[in-house]
Amino acid sequence: MGKIVDFSGVKVDNVTLTEAAEIVRHYVIEGKARIVVTPNPEMIVAAQADSELKDIINKADLRVADGISMVVVSRILGKPLKERVSGIDLALKLMEIGSDYKYRVFLLGGAPGVAEEAGRRLKKQFPGIEIIGAYHGYFNAGDESSVIKKISDSNPDILFVGLGAGRQEKWLNHHLYELGATVGMTIGGSLDVLSGRKQRAPRWIQALYIEWLYRLLAEPQRWERQLALPKFLYLTLIKKVL
Ligand code: UDP
């Protein structure tokens, strides 16, 4: 089984959820600044026209496959990914581990109040973690340096960044060394779910590989973004055999 699976030039590490969490646990022990990203089909499509994003994903320390269609495609291509590792599942697993090791966690992203609410809920579920800071993701350029200072002053083991796909990877990559966090991990819209503001698709829907349909029905305004899925299939499967 290959260690890396390539999707149209975007590399993803072939790890299980447990393996990914173990890798991040070691990152925290080592204390060196690292980036963990969670590419999904939409990001793989976006990366085709955005070389900066593609580069950041490819150079990140750990890249997990956040999309069941990536697992399906990898199997068809004969380079099977072990499993899907969604950002939110990895974040939750790290909270579980972090509860034992008293991880210092900073949550950045979402509308005002979302990160704080997610922090309160996480602390209840994983009492051992220390939520050392939470801040919304709609700060402007003028506030940026004070946001960075807030984070670096708090010295987090893990900084979760949910500023929207594309922006969050670039922001984290650009500021990694100023942020003073050991691990910076991008999590897309996970804070909305962790705060209880949005519902994740039930497990049985995920098991049927139709989470995309659930999201389309729950948030029909996302239809345009969801076109990324057929584009991803075209790019990785159809284009390959043509
Ligand atoms: N977001 C943010 N700042 C922005 C734009 C988006 O904090 O300037 C947040 C938004 O509130 C939401 C998340 O980014 O919580 C959405 O990210 P993305 O679209 O990547 O997530 P997905 O919906 O695909 O999980």
PDB file of C-alpha atoms and ligand atoms in Angstrom:
ATOM      1  CA  MET A   1       0.000   0.000   0.000  1.00  0.00           C
ATOM      2  CA  GLY A   2       1.478   3.341  -1.039  1.00  0.00           C
ATOM      3  CA  LYS A   3       2.277   5.925   1.595  1.00  0.00           C
ATOM      4  CA  ILE A   4       1.078   8.769  -0.567  1.00  0.00           C
ATOM      5  CA  VAL A   5      -1.813   8.899  -3.018  1.00  0.00           C
ATOM      6  CA  ASP A   6      -1.761  11.534  -5.740  1.00  0.00           C
ATOM      7  CA  PHE A   7      -4.980  13.168  -6.972  1.00  0.00           C
ATOM      8  CA  SER A   8      -4.183  15.212 -10.064  1.00  0.00           C
ATOM      9  CA  GLY A   9      -0.999  16.545  -8.525  1.00  0.00           C
ATOM     10  CA  VAL A  10      -2.384  16.940  -5.001  1.00  0.00           C
ATOM     11  CA  LYS A  11      -0.739  14.561  -2.565  1.00  0.00           C
ATOM     12  CA  VAL A  12      -2.496  12.911   0.333  1.00  0.00           C
ATOM     13  CA  ASP A  13      -1.023  10.691   3.052  1.00  0.00           C
ATOM     14  CA  ASN A  14      -2.391   7.184   3.212  1.00  0.00           C
ATOM     15  CA  VAL A  15      -3.197   6.970   6.907  1.00  0.00           C
ATOM     16  CA  THR A  16      -6.055   5.817   9.080  1.00  0.00           C
ATOM     17  CA  LEU A  17      -7.676   8.135  11.602  1.00  0.00           C
ATOM     18  CA  THR A  18      -5.791   6.413  14.424  1.00  0.00           C
ATOM     19  CA  GLU A  19      -2.472   6.683  12.582  1.00  0.00           C
ATOM     20  CA  ALA A  20      -3.035  10.352  11.781  1.00  0.00           C
ATOM     21  CA  ALA A  21      -3.834  11.136  15.424  1.00  0.00           C
ATOM     22  CA  GLU A  22      -0.718   9.258  16.538  1.00  0.00           C
ATOM     23  CA  ILE A  23       1.422  11.236  14.091  1.00  0.00           C
ATOM     24  CA  VAL A  24       0.018  14.503  15.429  1.00  0.00           C
ATOM     25  CA  ARG A  25       0.594  13.341  19.018  1.00  0.00           C
ATOM     26  CA  HIS A  26       4.255  12.913  18.131  1.00  0.00           C
ATOM     27  CA  TYR A  27       4.334  16.346  16.516  1.00  0.00           C
ATOM     28  CA  VAL A  28       3.140  17.802  19.817  1.00  0.00           C
ATOM     29  CA  ILE A  29       5.870  15.927  21.703  1.00  0.00           C
ATOM     30  CA  GLU A  30       8.548  17.104  19.260  1.00  0.00           C
ATOM     31  CA  GLY A  31       7.389  20.706  19.606  1.00  0.00           C
ATOM     32  CA  LYS A  32       8.387  21.807  16.089  1.00  0.00           C
ATOM     33  CA  ALA A  33       5.920  23.930  14.080  1.00  0.00           C
ATOM     34  CA  ARG A  34       3.891  21.676  11.740  1.00  0.00           C
ATOM     35  CA  ILE A  35       0.963  21.995   9.388  1.00  0.00           C
ATOM     36  CA  VAL A  36      -1.829  19.453   9.066  1.00  0.00           C
ATOM     37  CA  VAL A  37      -4.308  19.925   6.211  1.00  0.00           C
ATOM     38  CA  THR A  38      -7.517  18.149   5.287  1.00  0.00           C
ATOM     39  CA  PRO A  39      -7.926  18.264   1.493  1.00  0.00           C
ATOM     40  CA  ASN A  40     -11.295  17.298   0.045  1.00  0.00           C
ATOM     41  CA  PRO A  41     -12.441  16.992  -3.601  1.00  0.00           C
ATOM     42  CA  GLU A  42     -13.391  20.670  -3.706  1.00  0.00           C
ATOM     43  CA  MET A  43      -9.883  21.691  -2.676  1.00  0.00           C
ATOM     44  CA  ILE A  44      -8.312  19.303  -5.163  1.00  0.00           C
ATOM     45  CA  VAL A  45     -10.346  20.936  -7.939  1.00  0.00           C
ATOM     46  CA  ALA A  46      -9.486  24.428  -6.637  1.00  0.00           C
ATOM     47  CA  ALA A  47      -5.801  23.535  -6.431  1.00  0.00           C
ATOM     48  CA  GLN A  48      -5.703  22.883 -10.203  1.00  0.00           C
ATOM     49  CA  ALA A  49      -6.050  26.619 -10.784  1.00  0.00           C
ATOM     50  CA  ASP A  50      -4.318  27.722  -7.594  1.00  0.00           C
ATOM     51  CA  SER A  51      -0.696  26.669  -7.519  1.00  0.00           C
ATOM     52  CA  GLU A  52      -0.109  28.299  -4.128  1.00  0.00           C
ATOM     53  CA  LEU A  53      -2.810  26.135  -2.552  1.00  0.00           C
ATOM     54  CA  LYS A  54      -1.496  23.036  -4.316  1.00  0.00           C
ATOM     55  CA  ASP A  55       2.013  23.758  -3.081  1.00  0.00           C
ATOM     56  CA  ILE A  56       0.915  24.296   0.503  1.00  0.00           C
ATOM     57  CA  ILE A  57      -0.997  21.006   0.557  1.00  0.00           C
ATOM     58  CA  ASN A  58       1.888  19.134  -1.021  1.00  0.00           C
ATOM     59  CA  LYS A  59       4.424  20.574   1.410  1.00  0.00           C
ATOM     60  CA  ALA A  60       2.254  20.209   4.530  1.00  0.00           C
ATOM     61  CA  ASP A  61       3.562  17.810   7.163  1.00  0.00           C
ATOM     62  CA  LEU A  62       0.394  15.722   7.142  1.00  0.00           C
ATOM     63  CA  ARG A  63      -2.455  15.687   4.589  1.00  0.00           C
ATOM     64  CA  VAL A  64      -5.495  13.564   5.311  1.00  0.00           C
ATOM     65  CA  ALA A  65      -8.174  12.633   2.789  1.00  0.00           C
ATOM     66  CA  ASP A  66     -11.376  14.385   3.828  1.00  0.00           C
ATOM     67  CA  GLY A  67     -13.772  12.863   1.308  1.00  0.00           C
ATOM     68  CA  ILE A  68     -15.198   9.408   0.756  1.00  0.00           C
ATOM     69  CA  SER A  69     -15.063   9.972  -3.012  1.00  0.00           C
ATOM     70  CA  MET A  70     -11.285  10.182  -2.656  1.00  0.00           C
ATOM     71  CA  VAL A  71     -11.283   6.709  -1.113  1.00  0.00           C
ATOM     72  CA  VAL A  72     -13.539   5.357  -3.881  1.00  0.00           C
ATOM     73  CA  VAL A  73     -11.392   6.904  -6.634  1.00  0.00           C
ATOM     74  CA  SER A  74      -8.182   5.639  -5.010  1.00  0.00           C
ATOM     75  CA  ARG A  75      -9.580   2.088  -5.050  1.00  0.00           C
ATOM     76  CA  ILE A  76     -10.600   2.329  -8.700  1.00  0.00           C
ATOM     77  CA  LEU A  77      -7.112   3.599  -9.545  1.00  0.00           C
ATOM     78  CA  GLY A  78      -5.569   0.645  -7.729  1.00  0.00           C
ATOM     79  CA  LYS A  79      -3.829   2.814  -5.123  1.00  0.00           C
ATOM     80  CA  PRO A  80      -6.282   2.404  -2.282  1.00  0.00           C
ATOM     81  CA  LEU A  81      -6.461   4.849   0.569  1.00  0.00           C
ATOM     82  CA  LYS A  82      -6.936   3.050   3.878  1.00  0.00           C
ATOM     83  CA  GLU A  83      -9.896   5.188   4.853  1.00  0.00           C
ATOM     84  CA  ARG A  84     -11.429   8.614   4.861  1.00  0.00           C
ATOM     85  CA  VAL A  85     -10.055  10.832   7.605  1.00  0.00           C
ATOM     86  CA  SER A  86     -12.312  13.832   7.950  1.00  0.00           C
ATOM     87  CA  GLY A  87     -11.031  16.989   9.590  1.00  0.00           C
ATOM     88  CA  ILE A  88     -13.719  16.916  12.233  1.00  0.00           C
ATOM     89  CA  ASP A  89     -13.047  13.281  13.147  1.00  0.00           C
ATOM     90  CA  LEU A  90      -9.333  13.946  13.444  1.00  0.00           C
ATOM     91  CA  ALA A  91      -9.994  17.068  15.520  1.00  0.00           C
ATOM     92  CA  LEU A  92     -12.242  15.070  17.877  1.00  0.00           C
ATOM     93  CA  LYS A  93      -9.704  12.268  18.160  1.00  0.00           C
ATOM     94  CA  LEU A  94      -7.023  14.822  19.029  1.00  0.00           C
ATOM     95  CA  MET A  95      -9.301  16.296  21.698  1.00  0.00           C
ATOM     96  CA  GLU A  96      -9.718  12.817  23.143  1.00  0.00           C
ATOM     97  CA  ILE A  97      -5.938  12.300  23.236  1.00  0.00           C
ATOM     98  CA  GLY A  98      -5.434  15.882  24.330  1.00  0.00           C
ATOM     99  CA  SER A  99      -7.749  15.342  27.276  1.00  0.00           C
ATOM    100  CA  ASP A 100      -5.239  12.834  28.696  1.00  0.00           C
ATOM    101  CA  TYR A 101      -2.213  14.978  27.915  1.00  0.00           C
ATOM    102  CA  LYS A 102      -3.774  18.335  28.828  1.00  0.00           C
ATOM    103  CA  TYR A 103      -3.284  19.821  25.376  1.00  0.00           C
ATOM    104  CA  ARG A 104      -3.477  23.572  25.096  1.00  0.00           C
ATOM    105  CA  VAL A 105      -5.926  24.230  22.272  1.00  0.00           C
ATOM    106  CA  PHE A 106      -6.770  27.440  20.408  1.00  0.00           C
ATOM    107  CA  LEU A 107      -9.836  27.595  18.130  1.00  0.00           C
ATOM    108  CA  LEU A 108      -9.835  30.134  15.314  1.00  0.00           C
ATOM    109  CA  GLY A 109     -12.650  30.609  12.815  1.00  0.00           C
ATOM    110  CA  GLY A 110     -16.376  30.779  12.217  1.00  0.00           C
ATOM    111  CA  ALA A 111     -18.790  33.615  12.858  1.00  0.00           C
ATOM    112  CA  PRO A 112     -18.405  35.579  16.101  1.00  0.00           C
ATOM    113  CA  GLY A 113     -19.309  33.357  19.063  1.00  0.00           C
ATOM    114  CA  VAL A 114     -18.953  30.050  17.210  1.00  0.00           C
ATOM    115  CA  ALA A 115     -15.383  29.220  18.319  1.00  0.00           C
ATOM    116  CA  GLU A 116     -16.203  30.147  21.938  1.00  0.00           C
ATOM    117  CA  GLU A 117     -19.307  27.945  21.918  1.00  0.00           C
ATOM    118  CA  ALA A 118     -17.382  25.077  20.315  1.00  0.00           C
ATOM    119  CA  GLY A 119     -14.745  25.530  23.025  1.00  0.00           C
ATOM    120  CA  ARG A 120     -17.335  25.315  25.828  1.00  0.00           C
ATOM    121  CA  ARG A 121     -18.810  22.135  24.371  1.00  0.00           C
ATOM    122  CA  LEU A 122     -15.415  20.539  23.779  1.00  0.00           C
ATOM    123  CA  LYS A 123     -14.294  21.297  27.323  1.00  0.00           C
ATOM    124  CA  LYS A 124     -17.439  19.550  28.634  1.00  0.00           C
ATOM    125  CA  GLN A 125     -16.816  16.508  26.475  1.00  0.00           C
ATOM    126  CA  PHE A 126     -13.042  16.400  27.000  1.00  0.00           C
ATOM    127  CA  PRO A 127     -12.426  17.929  30.427  1.00  0.00           C
ATOM    128  CA  GLY A 128      -8.648  17.446  30.318  1.00  0.00           C
ATOM    129  CA  ILE A 129      -8.044  19.790  27.380  1.00  0.00           C
ATOM    130  CA  GLU A 130      -7.300  23.431  27.984  1.00  0.00           C
ATOM    131  CA  ILE A 131      -9.133  25.763  25.642  1.00  0.00           C
ATOM    132  CA  ILE A 132      -6.661  28.583  25.917  1.00  0.00           C
ATOM    133  CA  GLY A 133      -8.295  30.788  23.339  1.00  0.00           C
ATOM    134  CA  ALA A 134     -11.057  31.129  20.779  1.00  0.00           C
ATOM    135  CA  TYR A 135     -11.534  33.807  18.156  1.00  0.00           C
ATOM    136  CA  HIS A 136     -13.839  34.314  15.193  1.00  0.00           C
ATOM    137  CA  GLY A 137     -12.683  34.116  11.594  1.00  0.00           C
ATOM    138  CA  TYR A 138     -13.994  37.428  10.292  1.00  0.00           C
ATOM    139  CA  PHE A 139     -11.203  39.713  11.476  1.00  0.00           C
ATOM    140  CA  ASN A 140      -9.948  42.321   9.005  1.00  0.00           C
ATOM    141  CA  ALA A 141      -6.409  43.041   7.908  1.00  0.00           C
ATOM    142  CA  GLY A 142      -6.049  45.716  10.602  1.00  0.00           C
ATOM    143  CA  ASP A 143      -6.845  43.221  13.366  1.00  0.00           C
ATOM    144  CA  GLU A 144      -4.654  40.481  11.997  1.00  0.00           C
ATOM    145  CA  SER A 145      -1.548  41.233  14.034  1.00  0.00           C
ATOM    146  CA  SER A 146      -3.517  41.357  17.291  1.00  0.00           C
ATOM    147  CA  VAL A 147      -5.143  37.996  16.446  1.00  0.00           C
ATOM    148  CA  ILE A 148      -1.709  36.521  15.778  1.00  0.00           C
ATOM    149  CA  LYS A 149      -0.385  37.970  19.053  1.00  0.00           C
ATOM    150  CA  LYS A 150      -3.351  36.553  20.979  1.00  0.00           C
ATOM    151  CA  ILE A 151      -2.501  33.116  19.604  1.00  0.00           C
ATOM    152  CA  SER A 152       1.267  33.303  20.058  1.00  0.00           C
ATOM    153  CA  ASP A 153       0.926  34.658  23.607  1.00  0.00           C
ATOM    154  CA  SER A 154      -1.193  31.661  24.519  1.00  0.00           C
ATOM    155  CA  ASN A 155       1.354  29.203  23.126  1.00  0.00           C
ATOM    156  CA  PRO A 156      -0.988  26.439  21.921  1.00  0.00           C
ATOM    157  CA  ASP A 157      -0.075  22.810  21.341  1.00  0.00           C
ATOM    158  CA  ILE A 158      -2.695  22.732  18.604  1.00  0.00           C
ATOM    159  CA  LEU A 159      -4.261  25.636  16.754  1.00  0.00           C
ATOM    160  CA  PHE A 160      -7.378  24.666  14.795  1.00  0.00           C
ATOM    161  CA  VAL A 161      -8.034  27.018  11.892  1.00  0.00           C
ATOM    162  CA  GLY A 162     -11.445  27.171  10.207  1.00  0.00           C
ATOM    163  CA  LEU A 163     -11.331  30.223   7.945  1.00  0.00           C
ATOM    164  CA  GLY A 164     -12.773  28.574   4.834  1.00  0.00           C
ATOM    165  CA  ALA A 165     -11.023  26.283   2.378  1.00  0.00           C
ATOM    166  CA  GLY A 166      -8.143  27.950   0.560  1.00  0.00           C
ATOM    167  CA  ARG A 167      -7.881  30.967   2.802  1.00  0.00           C
ATOM    168  CA  GLN A 168      -7.207  28.912   5.930  1.00  0.00           C
ATOM    169  CA  GLU A 169      -4.337  26.944   4.352  1.00  0.00           C
ATOM    170  CA  LYS A 170      -2.710  30.107   3.013  1.00  0.00           C
ATOM    171  CA  TRP A 171      -3.176  32.021   6.248  1.00  0.00           C
ATOM    172  CA  LEU A 172      -1.784  29.216   8.386  1.00  0.00           C
ATOM    173  CA  ASN A 173       1.139  28.606   6.076  1.00  0.00           C
ATOM    174  CA  HIS A 174       1.949  32.307   5.870  1.00  0.00           C
ATOM    175  CA  HIS A 175       1.869  32.932   9.628  1.00  0.00           C
ATOM    176  CA  LEU A 176       2.980  29.551  10.970  1.00  0.00           C
ATOM    177  CA  TYR A 177       6.164  30.739  12.659  1.00  0.00           C
ATOM    178  CA  GLU A 178       4.636  33.929  14.090  1.00  0.00           C
ATOM    179  CA  LEU A 179       1.720  31.966  15.543  1.00  0.00           C
ATOM    180  CA  GLY A 180       3.919  30.060  17.941  1.00  0.00           C
ATOM    181  CA  ALA A 181       1.677  27.018  17.829  1.00  0.00           C
ATOM    182  CA  THR A 182       3.226  23.569  17.635  1.00  0.00           C
ATOM    183  CA  VAL A 183       0.610  22.095  15.313  1.00  0.00           C
ATOM    184  CA  GLY A 184      -1.628  24.173  13.078  1.00  0.00           C
ATOM    185  CA  MET A 185      -4.484  22.194  11.588  1.00  0.00           C
ATOM    186  CA  THR A 186      -7.108  23.384   9.102  1.00  0.00           C
ATOM    187  CA  ILE A 187     -10.674  22.285   9.823  1.00  0.00           C
ATOM    188  CA  GLY A 188     -13.011  24.088   7.375  1.00  0.00           C
ATOM    189  CA  GLY A 189     -16.504  24.392   8.816  1.00  0.00           C
ATOM    190  CA  SER A 190     -15.951  21.984  11.736  1.00  0.00           C
ATOM    191  CA  LEU A 191     -16.375  24.698  14.374  1.00  0.00           C
ATOM    192  CA  ASP A 192     -19.947  25.246  13.145  1.00  0.00           C
ATOM    193  CA  VAL A 193     -20.667  21.593  13.885  1.00  0.00           C
ATOM    194  CA  LEU A 194     -18.690  21.476  17.147  1.00  0.00           C
ATOM    195  CA  SER A 195     -20.593  24.541  18.379  1.00  0.00           C
ATOM    196  CA  GLY A 196     -23.912  22.857  17.609  1.00  0.00           C
ATOM    197  CA  ARG A 197     -24.901  25.482  15.016  1.00  0.00           C
ATOM    198  CA  LYS A 198     -24.803  22.968  12.190  1.00  0.00           C
ATOM    199  CA  GLN A 199     -25.633  19.295  12.083  1.00  0.00           C
ATOM    200  CA  ARG A 200     -23.322  16.764  10.581  1.00  0.00           C
ATOM    201  CA  ALA A 201     -24.865  14.065   8.382  1.00  0.00           C
ATOM    202  CA  PRO A 202     -25.876  11.021  10.462  1.00  0.00           C
ATOM    203  CA  ARG A 203     -23.421   8.100  10.371  1.00  0.00           C
ATOM    204  CA  TRP A 204     -25.775   5.970   8.242  1.00  0.00           C
ATOM    205  CA  ILE A 205     -25.828   8.659   5.564  1.00  0.00           C
ATOM    206  CA  GLN A 206     -22.024   8.843   5.681  1.00  0.00           C
ATOM    207  CA  ALA A 207     -21.904   5.045   5.414  1.00  0.00           C
ATOM    208  CA  LEU A 208     -23.990   5.205   2.234  1.00  0.00           C
ATOM    209  CA  TYR A 209     -21.480   7.698   0.783  1.00  0.00           C
ATOM    210  CA  ILE A 210     -24.214  10.314   0.325  1.00  0.00           C
ATOM    211  CA  GLU A 211     -23.063  12.993   2.751  1.00  0.00           C
ATOM    212  CA  TRP A 212     -22.808  15.318  -0.263  1.00  0.00           C
ATOM    213  CA  LEU A 213     -26.555  14.834  -0.891  1.00  0.00           C
ATOM    214  CA  TYR A 214     -27.363  15.531   2.761  1.00  0.00           C
ATOM    215  CA  ARG A 215     -25.370  18.770   2.623  1.00  0.00           C
ATOM    216  CA  LEU A 216     -26.982  19.760  -0.646  1.00  0.00           C
ATOM    217  CA  LEU A 217     -30.434  19.353   0.886  1.00  0.00           C
ATOM    218  CA  ALA A 218     -29.432  21.056   4.141  1.00  0.00           C
ATOM    219  CA  GLU A 219     -27.684  23.962   2.409  1.00  0.00           C
ATOM    220  CA  PRO A 220     -29.065  24.213  -1.172  1.00  0.00           C
ATOM    221  CA  GLN A 221     -27.162  27.479  -1.658  1.00  0.00           C
ATOM    222  CA  ARG A 222     -24.019  25.331  -1.786  1.00  0.00           C
ATOM    223  CA  TRP A 223     -25.071  23.704  -5.069  1.00  0.00           C
ATOM    224  CA  GLU A 224     -22.411  25.518  -7.045  1.00  0.00           C
ATOM    225  CA  ARG A 225     -19.682  24.392  -4.667  1.00  0.00           C
ATOM    226  CA  GLN A 226     -20.970  20.865  -4.921  1.00  0.00           C
ATOM    227  CA  LEU A 227     -20.225  20.820  -8.631  1.00  0.00           C
ATOM    228  CA  ALA A 228     -16.691  20.206  -7.446  1.00  0.00           C
ATOM    229  CA  LEU A 229     -17.577  16.553  -6.930  1.00  0.00           C
ATOM    230  CA  PRO A 230     -18.318  15.687 -10.583  1.00  0.00           C
ATOM    231  CA  LYS A 231     -15.347  17.866 -11.574  1.00  0.00           C
ATOM    232  CA  PHE A 232     -13.162  15.881  -9.184  1.00  0.00           C
ATOM    233  CA  LEU A 233     -14.400  12.577 -10.661  1.00  0.00           C
ATOM    234  CA  TYR A 234     -13.753  13.872 -14.173  1.00  0.00           C
ATOM    235  CA  LEU A 235     -10.290  15.059 -13.274  1.00  0.00           C
ATOM    236  CA  THR A 236      -9.148  11.977 -11.441  1.00  0.00           C
ATOM    237  CA  LEU A 237     -10.947   9.197 -13.327  1.00  0.00           C
ATOM    238  CA  ILE A 238     -12.411  10.108 -16.705  1.00  0.00           C
ATOM    239  CA  LYS A 239      -9.559  12.372 -17.831  1.00  0.00           C
ATOM    240  CA  LYS A 240      -7.119   9.622 -16.970  1.00  0.00           C
ATOM    241  CA  VAL A 241      -8.680   7.071 -19.303  1.00  0.00           C
ATOM    242  CA  LEU A 242      -9.434   9.447 -22.180  1.00  0.00           C
TER     243      LEU A 242
HETATM  244  N1  UDP B   1     -15.085  31.355   7.645  1.00  0.00           N
HETATM  245  C1  UDP B   1     -14.383  32.240   8.441  1.00  0.00           C
HETATM  246  N2  UDP B   1     -13.945  33.404   7.880  1.00  0.00           N
HETATM  247  C2  UDP B   1     -14.139  33.704   6.574  1.00  0.00           C
HETATM  248  C3  UDP B   1     -14.829  32.784   5.759  1.00  0.00           C
HETATM  249  C4  UDP B   1     -15.287  31.606   6.325  1.00  0.00           C
HETATM  250  O1  UDP B   1     -14.182  32.000   9.625  1.00  0.00           O
HETATM  251  O2  UDP B   1     -13.698  34.770   6.148  1.00  0.00           O
HETATM  252  C5  UDP B   1     -15.583  30.105   8.248  1.00  0.00           C
HETATM  253  C6  UDP B   1     -17.082  29.943   8.152  1.00  0.00           C
HETATM  254  O3  UDP B   1     -17.726  30.695   9.168  1.00  0.00           O
HETATM  255  C7  UDP B   1     -17.219  28.458   8.352  1.00  0.00           C
HETATM  256  C8  UDP B   1     -15.980  27.920   7.671  1.00  0.00           C
HETATM  257  O4  UDP B   1     -15.090  28.998   7.524  1.00  0.00           O
HETATM  258  O5  UDP B   1     -17.173  28.134   9.724  1.00  0.00           O
HETATM  259  C9  UDP B   1     -16.333  27.291   6.315  1.00  0.00           C
HETATM  260  O6  UDP B   1     -15.212  26.741   5.779  1.00  0.00           O
HETATM  261  P1  UDP B   1     -15.303  25.768   4.493  1.00  0.00           P
HETATM  262  O7  UDP B   1     -16.232  26.365   3.512  1.00  0.00           O
HETATM  263  O8  UDP B   1     -13.930  25.432   4.109  1.00  0.00           O
HETATM  264  O9  UDP B   1     -15.908  24.522   5.189  1.00  0.00           O
HETATM  265  P2  UDP B   1     -16.915  23.444   4.713  1.00  0.00           P
HETATM  266  O10 UDP B   1     -18.258  24.149   4.765  1.00  0.00           O
HETATM  267  O11 UDP B   1     -16.523  23.010   3.340  1.00  0.00           O
HETATM  268  O12 UDP B   1     -16.748  22.409   5.785  1.00  0.00           O
END
